[in-house]
XYZ file of C-alpha atoms in Angstrom:
115
model
C -42.899 -40.553 9.974
C -43.529 -37.058 8.675
C -42.767 -35.501 12.092
C -39.440 -37.373 12.283
C -38.433 -36.258 8.769
C -39.369 -32.646 9.524
C -37.414 -32.792 12.776
C -34.348 -34.232 11.051
C -34.523 -31.615 8.325
C -34.768 -28.817 10.895
C -31.826 -30.251 12.860
C -29.805 -30.551 9.666
C -30.499 -26.941 8.717
C -29.636 -25.782 12.221
C -26.330 -27.657 12.031
C -25.564 -26.089 8.656
C -26.356 -22.696 10.122
C -23.943 -23.295 12.975
C -21.222 -24.430 10.600
C -21.700 -21.345 8.462
C -21.418 -19.122 11.518
C -17.975 -20.452 12.511
C -15.505 -17.773 11.476
C -12.591 -18.686 9.228
C -9.125 -17.276 9.605
C -9.424 -13.623 8.674
C -6.689 -11.885 6.708
C -4.734 -9.382 8.719
C -3.078 -6.203 7.521
C 0.233 -4.545 8.336
C 1.560 -1.020 7.812
C 3.160 -0.074 4.511
C 6.905 -0.663 4.304
C 9.279 2.228 4.904
C 11.402 2.625 1.749
C 14.357 4.842 0.772
C 16.424 5.073 -2.389
C 19.880 6.195 -3.475
C 22.551 5.217 -6.024
C 19.895 3.423 -8.153
C 19.033 1.015 -5.350
C 16.275 0.946 -2.798
C 15.817 -0.525 0.638
C 12.547 -1.261 2.376
C 11.857 -2.201 5.982
C 8.736 -4.184 6.890
C 6.888 -4.823 10.121
C 7.148 -8.562 9.477
C 8.569 -11.595 11.207
C 10.414 -14.408 9.466
C 10.249 -14.973 5.722
C 8.771 -11.969 3.928
C 7.415 -12.034 0.377
C 7.726 -8.709 -1.404
C 5.780 -7.585 -4.456
C 7.343 -4.696 -6.348
C 5.863 -2.752 -9.266
C 8.347 -0.518 -11.044
C 6.841 2.135 -13.329
C 9.301 3.548 -15.829
C 9.565 7.236 -16.688
C 9.482 6.353 -20.399
C 6.284 4.360 -19.910
C 5.477 0.777 -19.068
C 6.034 -1.136 -15.877
C 7.109 -4.485 -14.497
C 5.920 -6.365 -11.438
C 7.940 -9.023 -9.675
C 8.026 -10.809 -6.332
C 10.837 -12.068 -4.135
C 11.158 -13.563 -0.684
C 13.681 -12.487 1.931
C 14.590 -14.270 5.157
C 13.741 -11.224 7.265
C 12.080 -7.841 7.156
C 14.573 -5.994 4.886
C 14.639 -5.737 1.087
C 17.634 -4.269 -0.758
C 17.326 -4.183 -4.548
C 18.523 -2.317 -7.662
C 16.075 -0.083 -9.499
C 15.877 1.780 -12.791
C 16.871 5.431 -12.431
C 13.957 7.764 -11.844
C 11.338 5.021 -11.935
C 8.530 4.943 -9.385
C 8.323 1.920 -7.109
C 5.201 0.603 -5.394
C 5.944 -2.028 -2.758
C 3.936 -4.232 -0.434
C 4.797 -7.374 1.504
C 3.191 -10.399 3.109
C 4.175 -12.957 5.704
C 2.570 -15.689 7.784
C 2.112 -15.216 11.540
C 0.382 -17.886 13.633
C -1.070 -19.470 10.499
C -2.582 -16.204 9.236
C -1.292 -14.451 6.113
C -0.626 -10.798 6.866
C -0.529 -8.374 3.907
C 0.701 -4.803 4.135
C -0.601 -1.563 2.793
C 1.257 -0.338 -0.297
C 4.245 1.963 0.126
C 6.636 3.367 -2.391
C 9.577 5.485 -3.332
C 11.075 7.081 -6.437
C 14.286 5.427 -7.598
C 17.040 7.947 -6.844
C 20.077 7.680 -9.169
C 22.105 10.017 -6.950
C 23.832 9.501 -3.613
C 21.877 8.323 -0.596
C 20.097 11.139 1.232
């Protein structure tokens, strides 16, 4: 009986080892968005497909910041910004069941005409 129990325990541990070795879906990364600003608005272009969730942190020249998220149907974001604030932007989307998250990009909010 002891040999059977030892054999079952070893088989169980081997099975657990195999299960632990199966890789899960790894997170993928994408390049930072390309962003420009003018007339107190900004536009960003992502390397995404389909619905894109954007996370924006706006740091104000007078101090403080706010962070918010929004989802667009495609790879473009067009949004108002506070004059002369600094924007940090990244995005995420799902491709083939894997969530892809970008590097962080940014731009200064330009209150003047578009470049």
